[in-house]
Coordinates of C-alpha atoms (C1' of nucleotides) in Angstrom, one line a residue:
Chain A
X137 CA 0.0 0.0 0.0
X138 CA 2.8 2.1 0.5
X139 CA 4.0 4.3 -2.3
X140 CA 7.6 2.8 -3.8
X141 CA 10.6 5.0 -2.9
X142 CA 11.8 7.3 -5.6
X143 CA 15.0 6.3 -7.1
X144 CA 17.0 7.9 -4.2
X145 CA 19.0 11.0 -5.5
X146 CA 22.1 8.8 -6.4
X147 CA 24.9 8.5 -4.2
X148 CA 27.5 11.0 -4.8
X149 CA 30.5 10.5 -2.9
X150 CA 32.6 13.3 -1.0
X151 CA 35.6 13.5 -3.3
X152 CA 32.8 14.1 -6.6
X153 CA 31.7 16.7 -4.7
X154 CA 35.5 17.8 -3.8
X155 CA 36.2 17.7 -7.5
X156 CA 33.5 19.9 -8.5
X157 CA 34.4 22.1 -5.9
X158 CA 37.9 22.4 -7.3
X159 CA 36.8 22.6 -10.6
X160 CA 34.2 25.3 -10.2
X161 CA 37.5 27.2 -8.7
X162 CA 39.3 26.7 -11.8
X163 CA 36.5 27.6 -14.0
X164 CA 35.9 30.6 -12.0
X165 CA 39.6 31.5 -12.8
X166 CA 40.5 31.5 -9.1
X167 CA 43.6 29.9 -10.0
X168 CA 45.6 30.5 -13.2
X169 CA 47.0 27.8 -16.1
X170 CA 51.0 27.2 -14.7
X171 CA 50.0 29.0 -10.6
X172 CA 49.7 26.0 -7.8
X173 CA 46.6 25.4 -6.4
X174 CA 46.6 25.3 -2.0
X175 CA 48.4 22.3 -0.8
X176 CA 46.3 19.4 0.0
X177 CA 46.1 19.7 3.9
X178 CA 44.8 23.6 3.1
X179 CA 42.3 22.2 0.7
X180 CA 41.4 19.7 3.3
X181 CA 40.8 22.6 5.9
X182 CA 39.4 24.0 3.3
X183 CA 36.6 21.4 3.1
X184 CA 36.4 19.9 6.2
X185 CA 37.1 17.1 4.8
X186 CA 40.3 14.5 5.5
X187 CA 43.5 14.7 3.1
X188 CA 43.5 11.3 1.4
X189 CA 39.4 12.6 0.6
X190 CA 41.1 15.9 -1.5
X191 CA 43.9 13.6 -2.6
X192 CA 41.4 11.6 -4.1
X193 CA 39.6 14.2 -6.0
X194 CA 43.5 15.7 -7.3
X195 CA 44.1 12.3 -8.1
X196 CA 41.5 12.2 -11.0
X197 CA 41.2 15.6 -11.9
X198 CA 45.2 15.2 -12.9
X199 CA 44.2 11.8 -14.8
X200 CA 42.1 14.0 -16.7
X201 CA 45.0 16.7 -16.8
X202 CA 43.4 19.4 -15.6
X203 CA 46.1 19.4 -12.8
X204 CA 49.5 18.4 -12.7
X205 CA 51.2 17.1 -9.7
X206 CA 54.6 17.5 -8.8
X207 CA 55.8 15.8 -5.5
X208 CA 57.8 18.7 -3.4
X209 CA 56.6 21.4 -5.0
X210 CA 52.7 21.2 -5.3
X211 CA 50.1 21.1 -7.6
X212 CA 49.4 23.1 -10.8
X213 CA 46.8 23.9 -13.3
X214 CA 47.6 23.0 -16.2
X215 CA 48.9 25.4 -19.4
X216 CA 49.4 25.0 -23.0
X217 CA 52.2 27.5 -22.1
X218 CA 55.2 25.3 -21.1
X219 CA 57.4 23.1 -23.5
X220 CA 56.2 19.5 -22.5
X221 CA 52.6 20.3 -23.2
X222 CA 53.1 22.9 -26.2
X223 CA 51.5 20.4 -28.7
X224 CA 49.4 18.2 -26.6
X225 CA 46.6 18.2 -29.0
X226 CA 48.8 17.5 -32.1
X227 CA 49.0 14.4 -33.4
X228 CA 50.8 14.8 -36.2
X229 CA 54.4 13.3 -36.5
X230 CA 56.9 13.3 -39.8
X231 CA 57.6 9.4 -40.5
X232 CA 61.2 10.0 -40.1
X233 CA 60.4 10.0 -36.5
X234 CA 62.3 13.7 -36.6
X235 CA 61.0 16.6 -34.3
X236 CA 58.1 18.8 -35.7
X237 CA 59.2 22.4 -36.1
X238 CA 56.0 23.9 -38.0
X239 CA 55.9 27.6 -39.1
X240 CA 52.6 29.3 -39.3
X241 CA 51.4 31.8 -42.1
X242 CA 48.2 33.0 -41.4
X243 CA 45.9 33.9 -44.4
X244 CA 42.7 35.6 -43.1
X245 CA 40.7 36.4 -39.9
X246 CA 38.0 37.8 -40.7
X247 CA 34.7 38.4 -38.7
X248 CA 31.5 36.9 -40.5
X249 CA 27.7 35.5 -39.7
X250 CA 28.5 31.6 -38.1
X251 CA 26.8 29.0 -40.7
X252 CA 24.3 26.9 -39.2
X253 CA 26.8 23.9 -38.6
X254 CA 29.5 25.9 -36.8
X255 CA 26.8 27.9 -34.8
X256 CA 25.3 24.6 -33.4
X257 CA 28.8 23.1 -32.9
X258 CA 29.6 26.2 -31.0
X259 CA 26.3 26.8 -29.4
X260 CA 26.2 30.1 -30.0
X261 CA 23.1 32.4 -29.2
X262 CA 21.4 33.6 -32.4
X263 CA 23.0 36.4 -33.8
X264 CA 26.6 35.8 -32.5
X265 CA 29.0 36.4 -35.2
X266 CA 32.3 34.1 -35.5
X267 CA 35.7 34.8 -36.3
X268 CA 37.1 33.0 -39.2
X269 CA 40.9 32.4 -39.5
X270 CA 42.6 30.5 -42.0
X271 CA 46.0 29.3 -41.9
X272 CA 49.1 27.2 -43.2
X273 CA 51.2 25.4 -41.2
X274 CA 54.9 24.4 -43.1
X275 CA 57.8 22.3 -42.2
X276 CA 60.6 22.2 -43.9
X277 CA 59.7 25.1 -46.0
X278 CA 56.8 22.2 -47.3
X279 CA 52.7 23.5 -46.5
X280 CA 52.1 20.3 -44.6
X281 CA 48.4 21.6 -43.0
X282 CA 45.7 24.1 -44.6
X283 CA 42.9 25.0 -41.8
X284 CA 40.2 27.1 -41.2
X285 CA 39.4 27.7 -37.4
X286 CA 36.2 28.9 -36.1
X287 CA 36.0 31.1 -33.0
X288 CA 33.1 32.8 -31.3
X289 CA 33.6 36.6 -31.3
X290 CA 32.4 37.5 -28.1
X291 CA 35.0 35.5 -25.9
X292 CA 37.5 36.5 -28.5
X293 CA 37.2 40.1 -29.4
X294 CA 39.3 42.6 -30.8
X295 CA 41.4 39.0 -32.3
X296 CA 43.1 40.7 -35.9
X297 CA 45.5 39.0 -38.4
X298 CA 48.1 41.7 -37.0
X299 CA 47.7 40.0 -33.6
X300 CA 47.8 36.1 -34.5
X301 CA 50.7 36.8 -37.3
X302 CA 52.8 38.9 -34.4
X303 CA 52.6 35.5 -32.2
X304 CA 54.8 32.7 -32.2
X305 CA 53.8 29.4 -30.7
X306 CA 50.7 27.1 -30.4
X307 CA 47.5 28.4 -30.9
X308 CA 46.4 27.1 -27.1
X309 CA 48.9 29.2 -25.3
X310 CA 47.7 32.1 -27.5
X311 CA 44.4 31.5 -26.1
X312 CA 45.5 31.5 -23.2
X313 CA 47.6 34.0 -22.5
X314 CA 45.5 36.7 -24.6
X315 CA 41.7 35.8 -24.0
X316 CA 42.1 34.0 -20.7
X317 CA 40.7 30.3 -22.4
X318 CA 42.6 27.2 -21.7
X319 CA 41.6 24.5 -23.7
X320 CA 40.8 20.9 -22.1
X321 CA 40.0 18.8 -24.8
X322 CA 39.2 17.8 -28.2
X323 CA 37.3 15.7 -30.3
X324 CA 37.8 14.7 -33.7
X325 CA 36.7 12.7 -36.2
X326 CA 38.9 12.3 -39.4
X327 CA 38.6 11.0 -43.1
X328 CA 40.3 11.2 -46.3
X329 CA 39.5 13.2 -49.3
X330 CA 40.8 14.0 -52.5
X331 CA 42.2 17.9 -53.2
X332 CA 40.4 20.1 -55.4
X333 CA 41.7 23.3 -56.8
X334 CA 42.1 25.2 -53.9
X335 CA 43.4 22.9 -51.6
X336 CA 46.1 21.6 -54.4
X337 CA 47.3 25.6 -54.8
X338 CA 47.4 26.2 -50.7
X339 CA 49.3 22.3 -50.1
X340 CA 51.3 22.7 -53.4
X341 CA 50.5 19.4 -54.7
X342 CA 48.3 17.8 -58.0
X343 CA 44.6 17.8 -57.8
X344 CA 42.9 15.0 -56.2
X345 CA 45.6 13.8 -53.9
X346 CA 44.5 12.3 -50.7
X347 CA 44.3 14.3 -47.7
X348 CA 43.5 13.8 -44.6
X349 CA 40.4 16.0 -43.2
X350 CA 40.2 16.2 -39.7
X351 CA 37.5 18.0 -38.1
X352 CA 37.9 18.5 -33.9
X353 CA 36.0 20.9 -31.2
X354 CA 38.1 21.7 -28.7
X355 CA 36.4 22.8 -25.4
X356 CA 37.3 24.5 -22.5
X357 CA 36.4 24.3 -18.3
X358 CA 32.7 23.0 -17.8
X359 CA 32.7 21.0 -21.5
X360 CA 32.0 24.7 -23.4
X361 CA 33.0 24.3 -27.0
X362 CA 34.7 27.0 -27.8
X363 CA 36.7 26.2 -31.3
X364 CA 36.2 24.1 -34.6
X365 CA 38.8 23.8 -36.7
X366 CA 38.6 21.9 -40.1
X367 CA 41.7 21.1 -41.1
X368 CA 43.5 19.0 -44.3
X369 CA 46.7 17.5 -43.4
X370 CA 49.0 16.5 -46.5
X371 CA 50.5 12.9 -45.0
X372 CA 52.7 11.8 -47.9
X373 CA 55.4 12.6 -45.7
X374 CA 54.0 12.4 -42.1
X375 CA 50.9 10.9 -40.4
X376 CA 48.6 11.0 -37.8
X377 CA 49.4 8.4 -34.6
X378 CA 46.6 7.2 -32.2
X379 CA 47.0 4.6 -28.9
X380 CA 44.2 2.7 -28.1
X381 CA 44.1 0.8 -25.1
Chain B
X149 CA 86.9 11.0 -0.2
X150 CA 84.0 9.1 0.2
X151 CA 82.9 7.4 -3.0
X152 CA 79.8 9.2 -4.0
X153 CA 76.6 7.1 -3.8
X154 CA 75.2 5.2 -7.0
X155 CA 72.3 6.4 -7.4
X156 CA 70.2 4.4 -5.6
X157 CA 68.1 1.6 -6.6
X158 CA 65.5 3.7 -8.2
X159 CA 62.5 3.7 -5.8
X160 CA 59.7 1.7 -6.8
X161 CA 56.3 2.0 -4.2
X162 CA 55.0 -1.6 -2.6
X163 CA 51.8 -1.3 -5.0
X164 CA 54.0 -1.7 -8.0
X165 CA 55.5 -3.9 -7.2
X166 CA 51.9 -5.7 -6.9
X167 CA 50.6 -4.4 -9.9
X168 CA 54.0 -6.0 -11.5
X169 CA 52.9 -9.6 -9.8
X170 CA 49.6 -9.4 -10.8
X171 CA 50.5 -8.6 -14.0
X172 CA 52.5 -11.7 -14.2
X173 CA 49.7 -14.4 -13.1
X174 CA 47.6 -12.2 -16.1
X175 CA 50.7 -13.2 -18.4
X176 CA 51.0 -16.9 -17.0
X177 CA 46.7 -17.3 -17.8
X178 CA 46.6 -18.3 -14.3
X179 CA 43.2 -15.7 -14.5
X180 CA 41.7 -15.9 -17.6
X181 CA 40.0 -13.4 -19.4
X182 CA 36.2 -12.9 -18.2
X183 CA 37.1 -14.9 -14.9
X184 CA 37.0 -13.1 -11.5
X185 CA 40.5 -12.5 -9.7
X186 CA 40.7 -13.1 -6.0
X187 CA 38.9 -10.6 -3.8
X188 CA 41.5 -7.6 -2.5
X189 CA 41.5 -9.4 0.9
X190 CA 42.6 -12.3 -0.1
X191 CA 45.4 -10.6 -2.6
X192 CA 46.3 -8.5 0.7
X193 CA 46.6 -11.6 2.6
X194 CA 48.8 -13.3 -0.3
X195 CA 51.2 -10.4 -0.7
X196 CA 51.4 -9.7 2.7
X197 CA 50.2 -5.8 2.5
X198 CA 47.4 -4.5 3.4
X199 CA 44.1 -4.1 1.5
X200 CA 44.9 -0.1 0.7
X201 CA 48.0 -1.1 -1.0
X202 CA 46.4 -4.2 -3.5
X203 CA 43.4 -1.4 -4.1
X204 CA 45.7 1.0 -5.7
X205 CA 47.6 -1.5 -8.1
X206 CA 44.1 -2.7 -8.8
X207 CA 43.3 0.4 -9.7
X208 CA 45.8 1.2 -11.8
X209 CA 45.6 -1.9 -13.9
X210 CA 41.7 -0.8 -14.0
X211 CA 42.8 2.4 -15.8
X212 CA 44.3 0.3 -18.2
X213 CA 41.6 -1.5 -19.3
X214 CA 43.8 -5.2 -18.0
X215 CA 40.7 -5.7 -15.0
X216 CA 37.2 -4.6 -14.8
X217 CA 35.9 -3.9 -11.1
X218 CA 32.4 -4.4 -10.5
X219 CA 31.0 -3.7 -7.4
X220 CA 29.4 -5.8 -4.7
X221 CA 30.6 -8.9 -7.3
X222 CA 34.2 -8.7 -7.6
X223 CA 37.0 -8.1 -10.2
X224 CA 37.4 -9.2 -13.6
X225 CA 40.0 -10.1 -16.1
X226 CA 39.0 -8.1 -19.3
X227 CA 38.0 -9.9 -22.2
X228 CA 37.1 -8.9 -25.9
X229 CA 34.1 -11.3 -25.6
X230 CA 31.5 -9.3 -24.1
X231 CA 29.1 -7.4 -25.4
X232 CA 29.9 -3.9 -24.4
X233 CA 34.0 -4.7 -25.0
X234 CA 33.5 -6.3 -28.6
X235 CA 34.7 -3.5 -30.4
X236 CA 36.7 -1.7 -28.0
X237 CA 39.2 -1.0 -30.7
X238 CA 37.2 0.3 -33.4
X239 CA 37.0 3.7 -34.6
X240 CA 35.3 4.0 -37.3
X241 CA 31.3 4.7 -37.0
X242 CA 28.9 5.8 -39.3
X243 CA 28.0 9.3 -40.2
X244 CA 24.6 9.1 -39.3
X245 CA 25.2 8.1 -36.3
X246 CA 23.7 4.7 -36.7
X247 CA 24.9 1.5 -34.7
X248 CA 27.7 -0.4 -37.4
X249 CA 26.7 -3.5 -38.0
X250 CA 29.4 -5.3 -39.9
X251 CA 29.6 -8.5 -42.1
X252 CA 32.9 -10.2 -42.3
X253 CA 34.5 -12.1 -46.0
X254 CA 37.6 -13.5 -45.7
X255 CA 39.2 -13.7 -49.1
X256 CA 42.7 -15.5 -48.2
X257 CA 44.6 -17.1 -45.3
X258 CA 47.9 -17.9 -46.0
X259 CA 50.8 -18.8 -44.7
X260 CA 54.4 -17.4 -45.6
X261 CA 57.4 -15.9 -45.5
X262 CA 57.2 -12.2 -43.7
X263 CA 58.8 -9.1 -44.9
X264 CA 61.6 -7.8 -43.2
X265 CA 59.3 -5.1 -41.9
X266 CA 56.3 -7.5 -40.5
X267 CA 59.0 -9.6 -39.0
X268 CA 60.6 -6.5 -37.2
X269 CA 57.2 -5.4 -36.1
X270 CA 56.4 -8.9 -34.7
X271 CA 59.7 -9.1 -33.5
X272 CA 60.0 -12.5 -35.1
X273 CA 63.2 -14.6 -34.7
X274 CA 64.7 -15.3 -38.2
X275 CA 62.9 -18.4 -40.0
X276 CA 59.9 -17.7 -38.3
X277 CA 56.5 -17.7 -40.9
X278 CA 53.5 -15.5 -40.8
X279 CA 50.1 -15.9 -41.5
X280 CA 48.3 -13.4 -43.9
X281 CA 44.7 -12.7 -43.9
X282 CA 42.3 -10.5 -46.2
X283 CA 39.6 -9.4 -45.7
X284 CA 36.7 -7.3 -46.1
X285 CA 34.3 -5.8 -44.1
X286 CA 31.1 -4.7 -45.4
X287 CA 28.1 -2.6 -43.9
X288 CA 24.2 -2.2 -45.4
X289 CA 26.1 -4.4 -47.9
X290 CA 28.7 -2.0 -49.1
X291 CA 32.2 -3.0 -48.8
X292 CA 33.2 -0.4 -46.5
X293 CA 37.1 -1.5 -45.0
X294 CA 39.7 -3.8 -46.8
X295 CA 42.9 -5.1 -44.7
X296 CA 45.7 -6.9 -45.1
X297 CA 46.7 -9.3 -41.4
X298 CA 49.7 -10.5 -40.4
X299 CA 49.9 -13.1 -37.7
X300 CA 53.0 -15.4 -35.5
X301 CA 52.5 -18.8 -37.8
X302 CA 53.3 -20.3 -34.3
X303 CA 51.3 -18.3 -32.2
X304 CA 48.2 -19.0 -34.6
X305 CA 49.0 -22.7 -35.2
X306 CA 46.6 -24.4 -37.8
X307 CA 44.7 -21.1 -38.7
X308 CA 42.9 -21.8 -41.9
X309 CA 40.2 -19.9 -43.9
X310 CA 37.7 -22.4 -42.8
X311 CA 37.6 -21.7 -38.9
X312 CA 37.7 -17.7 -40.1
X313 CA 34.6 -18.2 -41.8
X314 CA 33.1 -20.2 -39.2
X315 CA 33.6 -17.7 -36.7
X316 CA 30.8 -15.0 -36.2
X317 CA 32.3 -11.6 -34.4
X318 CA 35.3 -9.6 -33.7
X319 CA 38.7 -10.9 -34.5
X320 CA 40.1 -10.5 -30.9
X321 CA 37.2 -12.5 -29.4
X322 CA 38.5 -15.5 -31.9
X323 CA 41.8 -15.0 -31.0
X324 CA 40.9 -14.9 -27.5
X325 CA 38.7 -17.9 -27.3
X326 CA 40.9 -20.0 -29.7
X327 CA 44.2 -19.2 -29.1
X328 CA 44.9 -18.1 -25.8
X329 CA 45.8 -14.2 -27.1
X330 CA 44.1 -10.9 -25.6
X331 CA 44.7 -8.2 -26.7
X332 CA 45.8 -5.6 -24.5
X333 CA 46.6 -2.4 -26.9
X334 CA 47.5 -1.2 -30.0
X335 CA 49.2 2.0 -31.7
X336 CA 48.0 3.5 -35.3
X337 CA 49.1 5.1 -37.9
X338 CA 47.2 6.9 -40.3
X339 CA 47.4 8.7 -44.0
X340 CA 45.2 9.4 -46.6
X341 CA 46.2 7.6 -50.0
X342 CA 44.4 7.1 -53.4
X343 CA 42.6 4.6 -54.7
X344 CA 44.7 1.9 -57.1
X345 CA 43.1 -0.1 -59.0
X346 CA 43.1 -3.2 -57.0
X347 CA 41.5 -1.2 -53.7
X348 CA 38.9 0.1 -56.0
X349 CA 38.0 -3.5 -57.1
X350 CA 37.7 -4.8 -53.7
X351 CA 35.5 -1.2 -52.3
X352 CA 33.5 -0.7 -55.3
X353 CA 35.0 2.9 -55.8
X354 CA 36.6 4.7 -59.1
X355 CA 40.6 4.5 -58.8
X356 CA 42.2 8.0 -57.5
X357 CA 39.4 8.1 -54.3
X358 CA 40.5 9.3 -50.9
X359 CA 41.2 6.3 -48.8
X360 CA 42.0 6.1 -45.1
X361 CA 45.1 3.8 -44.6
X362 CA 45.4 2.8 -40.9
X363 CA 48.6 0.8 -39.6
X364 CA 48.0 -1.0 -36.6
X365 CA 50.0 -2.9 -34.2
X366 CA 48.8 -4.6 -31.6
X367 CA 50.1 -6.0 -28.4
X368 CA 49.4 -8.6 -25.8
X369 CA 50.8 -8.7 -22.0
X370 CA 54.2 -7.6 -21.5
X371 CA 54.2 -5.2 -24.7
X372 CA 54.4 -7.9 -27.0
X373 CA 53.7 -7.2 -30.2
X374 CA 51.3 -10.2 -31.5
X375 CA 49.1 -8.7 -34.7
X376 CA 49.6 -6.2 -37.5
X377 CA 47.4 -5.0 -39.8
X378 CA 47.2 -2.9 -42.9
X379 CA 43.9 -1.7 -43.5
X380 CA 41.6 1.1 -45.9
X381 CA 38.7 2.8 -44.9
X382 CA 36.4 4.6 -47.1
X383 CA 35.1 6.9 -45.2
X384 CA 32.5 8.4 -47.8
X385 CA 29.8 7.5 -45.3
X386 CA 31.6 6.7 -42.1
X387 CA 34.3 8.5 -40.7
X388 CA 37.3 7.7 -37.8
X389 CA 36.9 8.8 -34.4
X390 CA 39.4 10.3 -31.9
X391 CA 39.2 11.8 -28.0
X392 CA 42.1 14.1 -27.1
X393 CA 42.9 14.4 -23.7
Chain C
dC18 C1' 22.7 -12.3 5.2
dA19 C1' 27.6 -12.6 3.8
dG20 C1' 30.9 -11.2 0.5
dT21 C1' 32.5 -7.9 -2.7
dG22 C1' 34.2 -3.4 -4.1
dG23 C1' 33.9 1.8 -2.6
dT24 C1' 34.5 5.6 0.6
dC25 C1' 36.4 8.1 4.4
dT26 C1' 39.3 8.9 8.2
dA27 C1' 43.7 9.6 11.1
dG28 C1' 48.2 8.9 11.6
dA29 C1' 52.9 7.5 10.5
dC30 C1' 56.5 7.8 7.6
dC31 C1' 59.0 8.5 2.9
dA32 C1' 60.7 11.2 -1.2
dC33 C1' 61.5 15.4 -3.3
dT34 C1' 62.1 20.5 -3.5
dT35 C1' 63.5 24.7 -1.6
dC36 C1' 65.5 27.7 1.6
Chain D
dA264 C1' 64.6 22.2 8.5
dA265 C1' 60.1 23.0 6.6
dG266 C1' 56.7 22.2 3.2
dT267 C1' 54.9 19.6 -0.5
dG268 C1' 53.1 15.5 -2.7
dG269 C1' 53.5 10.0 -2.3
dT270 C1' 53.1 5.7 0.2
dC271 C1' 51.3 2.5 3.6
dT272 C1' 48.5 1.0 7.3
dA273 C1' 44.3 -0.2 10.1
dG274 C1' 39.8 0.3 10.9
dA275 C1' 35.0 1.8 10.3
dC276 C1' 31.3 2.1 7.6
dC277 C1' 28.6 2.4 3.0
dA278 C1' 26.7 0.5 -1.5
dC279 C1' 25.9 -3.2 -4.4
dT280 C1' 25.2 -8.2 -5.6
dG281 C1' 23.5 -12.7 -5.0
dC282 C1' 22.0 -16.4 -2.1

DNA sequence: CAGTGGTCTAGACCACTTC
DNA sequence: AAGTGGTCTAGACCACTGC
């Protein structure tokens, strides 16, 4: 006769909680990419909660590498600004097994009405413009990648060819360190096509070579989408490496 | 005057050195695949540590993808022959978002002689044969993926066309259930190449198309390399997936 | 109900970094 | 020497599964 118990409101453990804490902290940009974060027995205090429960929640926010831990000195958010982690998201590699020293040339970056793809990727409000930049990336003195990037104009304002071409470096740590947007992840989803006219001037090879076309969204703190590139990567001399496990 | 130290026997934590003796009774099949391990008390009691320390090797090994814990019933070897894990390796999905349903043809199983390049990747001793394997894999009835297999001739003992065709589902299952192999990993490599005229045959598609050419090696406990393959996608329809992290 | 993995705590001690 | 993260322990209790 008695009415069945609602599903009760799942069981969340203390270090979820701990974790969202933390990353609501970071999101709110009460710590910076590459500045440590309170040691654990401050973040315990913190919290009132013990340290192996905030050691816990670390633990998996640096498995996700949003943190990185280093024992003596403390932990840190993480940056696209620091050598080891310059190209995270590049999966690119020349066959030789050599290191990748790419040079950018950027073509355009101009401000324009989003289509209806890139608006929904970006989930934009209606009427948000986009940014549009395209760009070259050579090695070797070879054009090796031809990409148009999509950006919402709000977060990145002001954002001019002038700017981008007076920058050297990743893209990420330009984010970064000029519109206060640290990447987290990506995700892409790849296949091959065959060059037409334009992409055969811009990677200076015959029409109807294979390329690879990658297409990624790369989002920032709280899952926000915040870039689409579309990309073609020439891989006669280079190709894209993946680990699955 | 003192001789300065060596350095010291690089540290290595208690739970590694778990994780590394757990790993071994994986490698010696003394737990096979979809079998339970011992509970984390008893593992505590047999390495003499406490519960704490088995729980973190467990977990790491978790992370990996080597054990599956499940709650309230205990914790399992993985295996490639459950539902959920049957494709764990596969990238490729259809545009539309539809589940893949795909239909194996096995054109050739033959044994011989590998290429210096198979036998490097396999790390084969000199002398030692290879299996090759074709096939195709075909979705809504449209050829969709042709690949080229290379297998230990020992390993695989008394692999024939036959017993390929009898088998229904994914490859590592078979290899799994028949001989004794998981699979634990596996690195790609990908490039974009054209069409010639012998792909085309086998995919149905006009020589020159885009094709996605993905090099995989995969590897068994203790990082040893057991299974190559050379395979084409056309990913008209269907494209490859990828999560950067 | 017993057995499993999952959480949380408190405390001791180790390894690494910096001063 | 002080402060940080890293390891290890012992014990209590919770959540889930299956008998």
């Amino acid at each position: 006769m008695s009415i069945p118990a609602l599903p009760a409101a799942s069981f969340s453990p203390l270090y979820q909680q701990i974790k969202t804490m933390i990353l609501a902290s970071l999101q709110a940009a009460e710590w910076l990419p590459g500045t440590s974060i309170p040691s654990e027995i401050d973040l315990a205090a913190r919290y009132l909660v013990s340290q192996g429960t905030v050691r816990k929640a670390i633990d998996e926010l640096a498995a996700e590498n949003l943190l990185v831990r280093r024992q003596g000195k403390g932990t840190f958010v993480a940056t696209h600004q620091e050598d080891a982690w310059q190209y995270r998201f590049l999966r690119l590699e020349p066959d030789s097994g050599e290191k990748f020293q790419l040079f950018n040339r950027f073509l355009a970056c101009e401000q324009l009405k989003p289509s209806s793809q890139v608006a929904e990727l970006l989930k934009l409000k209606a009427g948000d413009a986009v940014i549009r930049i395209d760009r070259i990336q050579s090695f070797k003195g070879k054009p090796i990648v031809f990409e148009e990037i999509w950006l919402s104009a709000t977060r990145f304002k002001g954002l001019t060819l002038d700017k981008l071409n007076a920058w050297l470096g990743p893209m990420y740590a330009f984010y970064e360190s000029q519109y206060a947007t640290h990447m987290v992840r990506a995700e892409e989803q790849i296949k091959a096509v065959n060059a037409d006219q334009e992409l055969a001037g811009h990677l200076e090879l015959p029409v109807g070579q294979a390329l690879l076309l990658v297409d990624r969204v790369a989002f920032t703190y709280g899952n926000k989408p915040v870039e689409i590139r579309h990309a073609r990567y020439n891989t006669s001399q280079q190709h894209y490496v993946n680990q699955l496990n």
